Amino acid sequence: MPIIVDIDVMLARRKMPVGVLAELIGITPANLAVLKNGRAKAVRFTTLASICDVLDCQPGDLLRWEPDDVHEPTASAVTARSARDD
């Protein structure tokens, strides 16, 4: 999955247990576990905003993108990028 969820990192920095965060943002610990373990298909902006509010951080502190494949770009990707830049 190219979107990496770093909630664990922020929880460790804040020395906050997962259960406390779940209670403060109003979701179940099980739903928070799905999100923090990267198994969620989506996240509501209201949930993301609540997490950022409680952890005093920005969405970019919690979510980051990593490409699936770090090899050379495919010819179609290079062509698409080239066409987009024209």
PDB file of N, CA and C in Angstrom:
ATOM      1  N   MET A   1       0.861  -1.187   0.000  1.00  0.00           N
ATOM      2  CA  MET A   1       0.000   0.000   0.000  1.00  0.00           C
ATOM      3  C   MET A   1       0.896   1.235   0.000  1.00  0.00           C
ATOM      4  N   PRO A   2       0.717   2.126  -0.963  1.00  0.00           N
ATOM      5  CA  PRO A   2       1.611   3.279  -1.042  1.00  0.00           C
ATOM      6  C   PRO A   2       1.363   4.356   0.013  1.00  0.00           C
ATOM      7  N   ILE A   3       0.213   4.373   0.672  1.00  0.00           N
ATOM      8  CA  ILE A   3      -0.017   5.339   1.744  1.00  0.00           C
ATOM      9  C   ILE A   3       0.379   4.679   3.060  1.00  0.00           C
ATOM     10  N   ILE A   4       1.342   5.273   3.742  1.00  0.00           N
ATOM     11  CA  ILE A   4       1.840   4.746   5.011  1.00  0.00           C
ATOM     12  C   ILE A   4       1.234   5.575   6.136  1.00  0.00           C
ATOM     13  N   VAL A   5       0.693   4.907   7.133  1.00  0.00           N
ATOM     14  CA  VAL A   5       0.071   5.574   8.278  1.00  0.00           C
ATOM     15  C   VAL A   5       1.054   5.532   9.444  1.00  0.00           C
ATOM     16  N   ASP A   6       1.434   6.709   9.936  1.00  0.00           N
ATOM     17  CA  ASP A   6       2.421   6.830  11.009  1.00  0.00           C
ATOM     18  C   ASP A   6       1.805   7.261  12.339  1.00  0.00           C
ATOM     19  N   ILE A   7       0.598   6.800  12.614  1.00  0.00           N
ATOM     20  CA  ILE A   7      -0.033   7.156  13.888  1.00  0.00           C
ATOM     21  C   ILE A   7       0.797   6.633  15.054  1.00  0.00           C
ATOM     22  N   ASP A   8       1.371   5.434  14.910  1.00  0.00           N
ATOM     23  CA  ASP A   8       2.201   4.871  15.984  1.00  0.00           C
ATOM     24  C   ASP A   8       3.362   5.789  16.345  1.00  0.00           C
ATOM     25  N   VAL A   9       3.963   6.402  15.335  1.00  0.00           N
ATOM     26  CA  VAL A   9       5.089   7.306  15.568  1.00  0.00           C
ATOM     27  C   VAL A   9       4.640   8.487  16.421  1.00  0.00           C
ATOM     28  N   MET A  10       3.506   9.085  16.046  1.00  0.00           N
ATOM     29  CA  MET A  10       3.016  10.244  16.799  1.00  0.00           C
ATOM     30  C   MET A  10       2.570   9.844  18.200  1.00  0.00           C
ATOM     31  N   LEU A  11       1.957   8.679  18.336  1.00  0.00           N
ATOM     32  CA  LEU A  11       1.559   8.210  19.671  1.00  0.00           C
ATOM     33  C   LEU A  11       2.788   8.021  20.553  1.00  0.00           C
ATOM     34  N   ALA A  12       3.849   7.467  20.003  1.00  0.00           N
ATOM     35  CA  ALA A  12       5.079   7.268  20.776  1.00  0.00           C
ATOM     36  C   ALA A  12       5.685   8.606  21.183  1.00  0.00           C
ATOM     37  N   ARG A  13       5.687   9.567  20.275  1.00  0.00           N
ATOM     38  CA  ARG A  13       6.229  10.902  20.600  1.00  0.00           C
ATOM     39  C   ARG A  13       5.430  11.578  21.705  1.00  0.00           C
ATOM     40  N   ARG A  14       4.131  11.330  21.703  1.00  0.00           N
ATOM     41  CA  ARG A  14       3.256  11.952  22.711  1.00  0.00           C
ATOM     42  C   ARG A  14       3.104  11.083  23.964  1.00  0.00           C
ATOM     43  N   LYS A  15       3.704   9.878  23.911  1.00  0.00           N
ATOM     44  CA  LYS A  15       3.588   8.923  25.026  1.00  0.00           C
ATOM     45  C   LYS A  15       2.120   8.678  25.389  1.00  0.00           C
ATOM     46  N   MET A  16       1.323   8.453  24.334  1.00  0.00           N
ATOM     47  CA  MET A  16      -0.113   8.262  24.512  1.00  0.00           C
ATOM     48  C   MET A  16      -0.504   6.853  24.081  1.00  0.00           C
ATOM     49  N   PRO A  17      -1.221   6.120  24.928  1.00  0.00           N
ATOM     50  CA  PRO A  17      -1.711   4.796  24.526  1.00  0.00           C
ATOM     51  C   PRO A  17      -2.796   4.901  23.447  1.00  0.00           C
ATOM     52  N   VAL A  18      -2.889   3.871  22.628  1.00  0.00           N
ATOM     53  CA  VAL A  18      -3.880   3.830  21.552  1.00  0.00           C
ATOM     54  C   VAL A  18      -5.292   3.986  22.101  1.00  0.00           C
ATOM     55  N   GLY A  19      -5.585   3.332  23.212  1.00  0.00           N
ATOM     56  CA  GLY A  19      -6.925   3.396  23.790  1.00  0.00           C
ATOM     57  C   GLY A  19      -7.323   4.800  24.199  1.00  0.00           C
ATOM     58  N   VAL A  20      -6.355   5.563  24.692  1.00  0.00           N
ATOM     59  CA  VAL A  20      -6.637   6.950  25.084  1.00  0.00           C
ATOM     60  C   VAL A  20      -6.966   7.781  23.850  1.00  0.00           C
ATOM     61  N   LEU A  21      -6.173   7.624  22.785  1.00  0.00           N
ATOM     62  CA  LEU A  21      -6.462   8.365  21.551  1.00  0.00           C
ATOM     63  C   LEU A  21      -7.839   7.997  21.017  1.00  0.00           C
ATOM     64  N   ALA A  22      -8.147   6.712  20.987  1.00  0.00           N
ATOM     65  CA  ALA A  22      -9.454   6.271  20.485  1.00  0.00           C
ATOM     66  C   ALA A  22     -10.582   6.925  21.271  1.00  0.00           C
ATOM     67  N   GLU A  23     -10.445   6.949  22.586  1.00  0.00           N
ATOM     68  CA  GLU A  23     -11.487   7.560  23.422  1.00  0.00           C
ATOM     69  C   GLU A  23     -11.603   9.055  23.155  1.00  0.00           C
ATOM     70  N   LEU A  24     -10.467   9.734  23.039  1.00  0.00           N
ATOM     71  CA  LEU A  24     -10.488  11.184  22.837  1.00  0.00           C
ATOM     72  C   LEU A  24     -11.057  11.588  21.479  1.00  0.00           C
ATOM     73  N   ILE A  25     -10.881  10.747  20.464  1.00  0.00           N
ATOM     74  CA  ILE A  25     -11.403  11.109  19.144  1.00  0.00           C
ATOM     75  C   ILE A  25     -12.765  10.492  18.868  1.00  0.00           C
ATOM     76  N   GLY A  26     -13.229   9.640  19.768  1.00  0.00           N
ATOM     77  CA  GLY A  26     -14.586   9.118  19.657  1.00  0.00           C
ATOM     78  C   GLY A  26     -14.768   7.954  18.701  1.00  0.00           C
ATOM     79  N   ILE A  27     -13.740   7.119  18.545  1.00  0.00           N
ATOM     80  CA  ILE A  27     -13.908   5.900  17.757  1.00  0.00           C
ATOM     81  C   ILE A  27     -13.462   4.716  18.605  1.00  0.00           C
ATOM     82  N   THR A  28     -13.835   3.527  18.178  1.00  0.00           N
ATOM     83  CA  THR A  28     -13.466   2.345  18.951  1.00  0.00           C
ATOM     84  C   THR A  28     -11.976   2.050  18.762  1.00  0.00           C
ATOM     85  N   PRO A  29     -11.358   1.434  19.762  1.00  0.00           N
ATOM     86  CA  PRO A  29      -9.955   1.028  19.600  1.00  0.00           C
ATOM     87  C   PRO A  29      -9.763   0.102  18.392  1.00  0.00           C
ATOM     88  N   ALA A  30     -10.755  -0.738  18.102  1.00  0.00           N
ATOM     89  CA  ALA A  30     -10.655  -1.633  16.939  1.00  0.00           C
ATOM     90  C   ALA A  30     -10.603  -0.840  15.634  1.00  0.00           C
ATOM     91  N   ASN A  31     -11.440   0.193  15.513  1.00  0.00           N
ATOM     92  CA  ASN A  31     -11.423   1.015  14.297  1.00  0.00           C
ATOM     93  C   ASN A  31     -10.126   1.806  14.184  1.00  0.00           C
ATOM     94  N   LEU A  32      -9.607   2.279  15.303  1.00  0.00           N
ATOM     95  CA  LEU A  32      -8.331   2.986  15.275  1.00  0.00           C
ATOM     96  C   LEU A  32      -7.213   2.024  14.873  1.00  0.00           C
ATOM     97  N   ALA A  33      -7.273   0.787  15.341  1.00  0.00           N
ATOM     98  CA  ALA A  33      -6.267  -0.216  14.968  1.00  0.00           C
ATOM     99  C   ALA A  33      -6.284  -0.479  13.466  1.00  0.00           C
ATOM    100  N   VAL A  34      -7.472  -0.547  12.875  1.00  0.00           N
ATOM    101  CA  VAL A  34      -7.585  -0.737  11.424  1.00  0.00           C
ATOM    102  C   VAL A  34      -6.894   0.415  10.695  1.00  0.00           C
ATOM    103  N   LEU A  35      -7.105   1.625  11.164  1.00  0.00           N
ATOM    104  CA  LEU A  35      -6.493   2.796  10.549  1.00  0.00           C
ATOM    105  C   LEU A  35      -4.979   2.789  10.743  1.00  0.00           C
ATOM    106  N   LYS A  36      -4.539   2.595  11.972  1.00  0.00           N
ATOM    107  CA  LYS A  36      -3.099   2.706  12.247  1.00  0.00           C
ATOM    108  C   LYS A  36      -2.286   1.563  11.669  1.00  0.00           C
ATOM    109  N   ASN A  37      -2.923   0.422  11.419  1.00  0.00           N
ATOM    110  CA  ASN A  37      -2.211  -0.708  10.828  1.00  0.00           C
ATOM    111  C   ASN A  37      -2.252  -0.699   9.303  1.00  0.00           C
ATOM    112  N   GLY A  38      -2.825   0.362   8.733  1.00  0.00           N
ATOM    113  CA  GLY A  38      -2.829   0.518   7.285  1.00  0.00           C
ATOM    114  C   GLY A  38      -3.842  -0.345   6.559  1.00  0.00           C
ATOM    115  N   ARG A  39      -4.826  -0.859   7.270  1.00  0.00           N
ATOM    116  CA  ARG A  39      -5.835  -1.716   6.637  1.00  0.00           C
ATOM    117  C   ARG A  39      -7.079  -0.937   6.214  1.00  0.00           C
ATOM    118  N   ALA A  40      -7.163   0.329   6.559  1.00  0.00           N
ATOM    119  CA  ALA A  40      -8.336   1.138   6.206  1.00  0.00           C
ATOM    120  C   ALA A  40      -8.292   1.485   4.720  1.00  0.00           C
ATOM    121  N   LYS A  41      -9.446   1.465   4.086  1.00  0.00           N
ATOM    122  CA  LYS A  41      -9.558   1.858   2.680  1.00  0.00           C
ATOM    123  C   LYS A  41      -9.738   3.368   2.546  1.00  0.00           C
ATOM    124  N   ALA A  42     -10.206   4.006   3.618  1.00  0.00           N
ATOM    125  CA  ALA A  42     -10.455   5.442   3.602  1.00  0.00           C
ATOM    126  C   ALA A  42     -10.447   5.956   5.034  1.00  0.00           C
ATOM    127  N   VAL A  43     -10.327   7.260   5.164  1.00  0.00           N
ATOM    128  CA  VAL A  43     -10.440   7.893   6.477  1.00  0.00           C
ATOM    129  C   VAL A  43     -11.271   9.161   6.296  1.00  0.00           C
ATOM    130  N   ARG A  44     -12.192   9.372   7.191  1.00  0.00           N
ATOM    131  CA  ARG A  44     -13.013  10.589   7.131  1.00  0.00           C
ATOM    132  C   ARG A  44     -12.149  11.790   7.518  1.00  0.00           C
ATOM    133  N   PHE A  45     -12.387  12.905   6.861  1.00  0.00           N
ATOM    134  CA  PHE A  45     -11.655  14.117   7.203  1.00  0.00           C
ATOM    135  C   PHE A  45     -11.917  14.522   8.645  1.00  0.00           C
ATOM    136  N   THR A  46     -13.131  14.282   9.123  1.00  0.00           N
ATOM    137  CA  THR A  46     -13.432  14.643  10.516  1.00  0.00           C
ATOM    138  C   THR A  46     -12.604  13.800  11.481  1.00  0.00           C
ATOM    139  N   THR A  47     -12.411  12.522  11.159  1.00  0.00           N
ATOM    140  CA  THR A  47     -11.576  11.663  12.002  1.00  0.00           C
ATOM    141  C   THR A  47     -10.127  12.114  11.939  1.00  0.00           C
ATOM    142  N   LEU A  48      -9.639  12.396  10.749  1.00  0.00           N
ATOM    143  CA  LEU A  48      -8.268  12.871  10.585  1.00  0.00           C
ATOM    144  C   LEU A  48      -8.061  14.185  11.330  1.00  0.00           C
ATOM    145  N   ALA A  49      -9.027  15.085  11.237  1.00  0.00           N
ATOM    146  CA  ALA A  49      -8.937  16.362  11.949  1.00  0.00           C
ATOM    147  C   ALA A  49      -8.921  16.150  13.458  1.00  0.00           C
ATOM    148  N   SER A  50      -9.727  15.228  13.947  1.00  0.00           N
ATOM    149  CA  SER A  50      -9.753  14.939  15.388  1.00  0.00           C
ATOM    150  C   SER A  50      -8.420  14.374  15.858  1.00  0.00           C
ATOM    151  N   ILE A  51      -7.852  13.462  15.078  1.00  0.00           N
ATOM    152  CA  ILE A  51      -6.551  12.893  15.437  1.00  0.00           C
ATOM    153  C   ILE A  51      -5.492  13.987  15.471  1.00  0.00           C
ATOM    154  N   CYS A  52      -5.487  14.843  14.460  1.00  0.00           N
ATOM    155  CA  CYS A  52      -4.516  15.942  14.411  1.00  0.00           C
ATOM    156  C   CYS A  52      -4.701  16.895  15.583  1.00  0.00           C
ATOM    157  N   ASP A  53      -5.943  17.160  15.947  1.00  0.00           N
ATOM    158  CA  ASP A  53      -6.226  18.049  17.075  1.00  0.00           C
ATOM    159  C   ASP A  53      -5.682  17.461  18.371  1.00  0.00           C
ATOM    160  N   VAL A  54      -5.975  16.196  18.627  1.00  0.00           N
ATOM    161  CA  VAL A  54      -5.545  15.554  19.872  1.00  0.00           C
ATOM    162  C   VAL A  54      -4.026  15.396  19.919  1.00  0.00           C
ATOM    163  N   LEU A  55      -3.417  15.017  18.789  1.00  0.00           N
ATOM    164  CA  LEU A  55      -1.971  14.790  18.769  1.00  0.00           C
ATOM    165  C   LEU A  55      -1.177  16.055  18.451  1.00  0.00           C
ATOM    166  N   ASP A  56      -1.885  17.168  18.209  1.00  0.00           N
ATOM    167  CA  ASP A  56      -1.253  18.450  17.898  1.00  0.00           C
ATOM    168  C   ASP A  56      -0.256  18.293  16.742  1.00  0.00           C
ATOM    169  N   CYS A  57      -0.789  17.840  15.607  1.00  0.00           N
ATOM    170  CA  CYS A  57       0.065  17.607  14.449  1.00  0.00           C
ATOM    171  C   CYS A  57      -0.696  17.942  13.169  1.00  0.00           C
ATOM    172  N   GLN A  58      -0.031  17.789  12.061  1.00  0.00           N
ATOM    173  CA  GLN A  58      -0.615  18.016  10.743  1.00  0.00           C
ATOM    174  C   GLN A  58      -0.905  16.665  10.082  1.00  0.00           C
ATOM    175  N   PRO A  59      -1.840  16.607   9.122  1.00  0.00           N
ATOM    176  CA  PRO A  59      -2.114  15.341   8.434  1.00  0.00           C
ATOM    177  C   PRO A  59      -0.856  14.703   7.829  1.00  0.00           C
ATOM    178  N   GLY A  60       0.051  15.528   7.352  1.00  0.00           N
ATOM    179  CA  GLY A  60       1.296  15.012   6.778  1.00  0.00           C
ATOM    180  C   GLY A  60       2.208  14.351   7.794  1.00  0.00           C
ATOM    181  N   ASP A  61       1.983  14.618   9.074  1.00  0.00           N
ATOM    182  CA  ASP A  61       2.742  13.932  10.121  1.00  0.00           C
ATOM    183  C   ASP A  61       2.230  12.511  10.317  1.00  0.00           C
ATOM    184  N   LEU A  62       1.006  12.258   9.890  1.00  0.00           N
ATOM    185  CA  LEU A  62       0.361  10.958  10.092  1.00  0.00           C
ATOM    186  C   LEU A  62       0.346  10.095   8.838  1.00  0.00           C
ATOM    187  N   LEU A  63       0.324  10.722   7.678  1.00  0.00           N
ATOM    188  CA  LEU A  63       0.197  10.009   6.409  1.00  0.00           C
ATOM    189  C   LEU A  63       1.335  10.400   5.484  1.00  0.00           C
ATOM    190  N   ARG A  64       1.905   9.402   4.817  1.00  0.00           N
ATOM    191  CA  ARG A  64       2.923   9.684   3.803  1.00  0.00           C
ATOM    192  C   ARG A  64       2.765   8.695   2.664  1.00  0.00           C
ATOM    193  N   TRP A  65       3.205   9.108   1.499  1.00  0.00           N
ATOM    194  CA  TRP A  65       3.098   8.280   0.308  1.00  0.00           C
ATOM    195  C   TRP A  65       4.455   7.688  -0.022  1.00  0.00           C
ATOM    196  N   GLU A  66       4.466   6.399  -0.320  1.00  0.00           N
ATOM    197  CA  GLU A  66       5.658   5.722  -0.821  1.00  0.00           C
ATOM    198  C   GLU A  66       5.244   4.916  -2.039  1.00  0.00           C
ATOM    199  N   PRO A  67       6.026   4.991  -3.091  1.00  0.00           N
ATOM    200  CA  PRO A  67       5.671   4.223  -4.287  1.00  0.00           C
ATOM    201  C   PRO A  67       5.749   2.725  -4.012  1.00  0.00           C
ATOM    202  N   ASP A  68       4.885   1.978  -4.691  1.00  0.00           N
ATOM    203  CA  ASP A  68       4.909   0.516  -4.573  1.00  0.00           C
ATOM    204  C   ASP A  68       6.217  -0.056  -5.090  1.00  0.00           C
ATOM    205  N   ASP A  69       6.675   0.482  -6.201  1.00  0.00           N
ATOM    206  CA  ASP A  69       7.855  -0.052  -6.868  1.00  0.00           C
ATOM    207  C   ASP A  69       8.886   1.061  -6.994  1.00  0.00           C
ATOM    208  N   VAL A  70      10.054   0.859  -6.450  1.00  0.00           N
ATOM    209  CA  VAL A  70      11.088   1.895  -6.477  1.00  0.00           C
ATOM    210  C   VAL A  70      12.040   1.729  -7.657  1.00  0.00           C
ATOM    211  N   HIS A  71      11.705   0.849  -8.612  1.00  0.00           N
ATOM    212  CA  HIS A  71      12.533   0.644  -9.797  1.00  0.00           C
ATOM    213  C   HIS A  71      12.326   1.791 -10.778  1.00  0.00           C
ATOM    214  N   GLU A  72      13.026   1.713 -11.886  1.00  0.00           N
ATOM    215  CA  GLU A  72      12.906   2.728 -12.926  1.00  0.00           C
ATOM    216  C   GLU A  72      11.452   2.877 -13.369  1.00  0.00           C
ATOM    217  N   PRO A  73      11.029   4.107 -13.698  1.00  0.00           N
ATOM    218  CA  PRO A  73       9.649   4.289 -14.169  1.00  0.00           C
ATOM    219  C   PRO A  73       9.429   3.538 -15.475  1.00  0.00           C
ATOM    220  N   THR A  74       8.210   3.082 -15.661  1.00  0.00           N
ATOM    221  CA  THR A  74       7.867   2.376 -16.896  1.00  0.00           C
ATOM    222  C   THR A  74       7.797   3.363 -18.046  1.00  0.00           C
ATOM    223  N   ALA A  75       7.884   2.847 -19.255  1.00  0.00           N
ATOM    224  CA  ALA A  75       7.810   3.704 -20.439  1.00  0.00           C
ATOM    225  C   ALA A  75       6.493   4.455 -20.485  1.00  0.00           C
ATOM    226  N   SER A  76       5.391   3.798 -20.101  1.00  0.00           N
ATOM    227  CA  SER A  76       4.092   4.471 -20.135  1.00  0.00           C
ATOM    228  C   SER A  76       4.038   5.603 -19.117  1.00  0.00           C
ATOM    229  N   ALA A  77       4.681   5.434 -17.966  1.00  0.00           N
ATOM    230  CA  ALA A  77       4.698   6.498 -16.961  1.00  0.00           C
ATOM    231  C   ALA A  77       5.514   7.679 -17.453  1.00  0.00           C
ATOM    232  N   VAL A  78       6.644   7.403 -18.113  1.00  0.00           N
ATOM    233  CA  VAL A  78       7.477   8.475 -18.655  1.00  0.00           C
ATOM    234  C   VAL A  78       6.728   9.204 -19.754  1.00  0.00           C
ATOM    235  N   THR A  79       6.053   8.471 -20.641  1.00  0.00           N
ATOM    236  CA  THR A  79       5.271   9.072 -21.719  1.00  0.00           C
ATOM    237  C   THR A  79       4.145   9.929 -21.159  1.00  0.00           C
ATOM    238  N   ALA A  80       3.442   9.424 -20.162  1.00  0.00           N
ATOM    239  CA  ALA A  80       2.340  10.175 -19.551  1.00  0.00           C
ATOM    240  C   ALA A  80       2.861  11.443 -18.896  1.00  0.00           C
ATOM    241  N   ARG A  81       3.980  11.343 -18.197  1.00  0.00           N
ATOM    242  CA  ARG A  81       4.554  12.509 -17.528  1.00  0.00           C
ATOM    243  C   ARG A  81       4.995  13.530 -18.562  1.00  0.00           C
ATOM    244  N   SER A  82       5.611  13.066 -19.654  1.00  0.00           N
ATOM    245  CA  SER A  82       6.071  13.935 -20.720  1.00  0.00           C
ATOM    246  C   SER A  82       4.897  14.657 -21.378  1.00  0.00           C
ATOM    247  N   ALA A  83       3.825  13.932 -21.651  1.00  0.00           N
ATOM    248  CA  ALA A  83       2.634  14.526 -22.271  1.00  0.00           C
ATOM    249  C   ALA A  83       1.994  15.549 -21.347  1.00  0.00           C
ATOM    250  N   ARG A  84       2.004  15.268 -20.064  1.00  0.00           N
ATOM    251  CA  ARG A  84       1.399  16.174 -19.087  1.00  0.00           C
ATOM    252  C   ARG A  84       2.201  17.470 -18.998  1.00  0.00           C
ATOM    253  N   ASP A  85       3.524  17.380 -19.134  1.00  0.00           N
ATOM    254  CA  ASP A  85       4.381  18.554 -19.006  1.00  0.00           C
ATOM    255  C   ASP A  85       4.346  19.451 -20.238  1.00  0.00           C
ATOM    256  N   ASP A  86       3.874  18.914 -21.374  1.00  0.00           N
ATOM    257  CA  ASP A  86       3.842  19.705 -22.618  1.00  0.00           C
ATOM    258  C   ASP A  86       2.752  20.713 -22.633  1.00  0.00           C
TER     259      ASP A  86
END
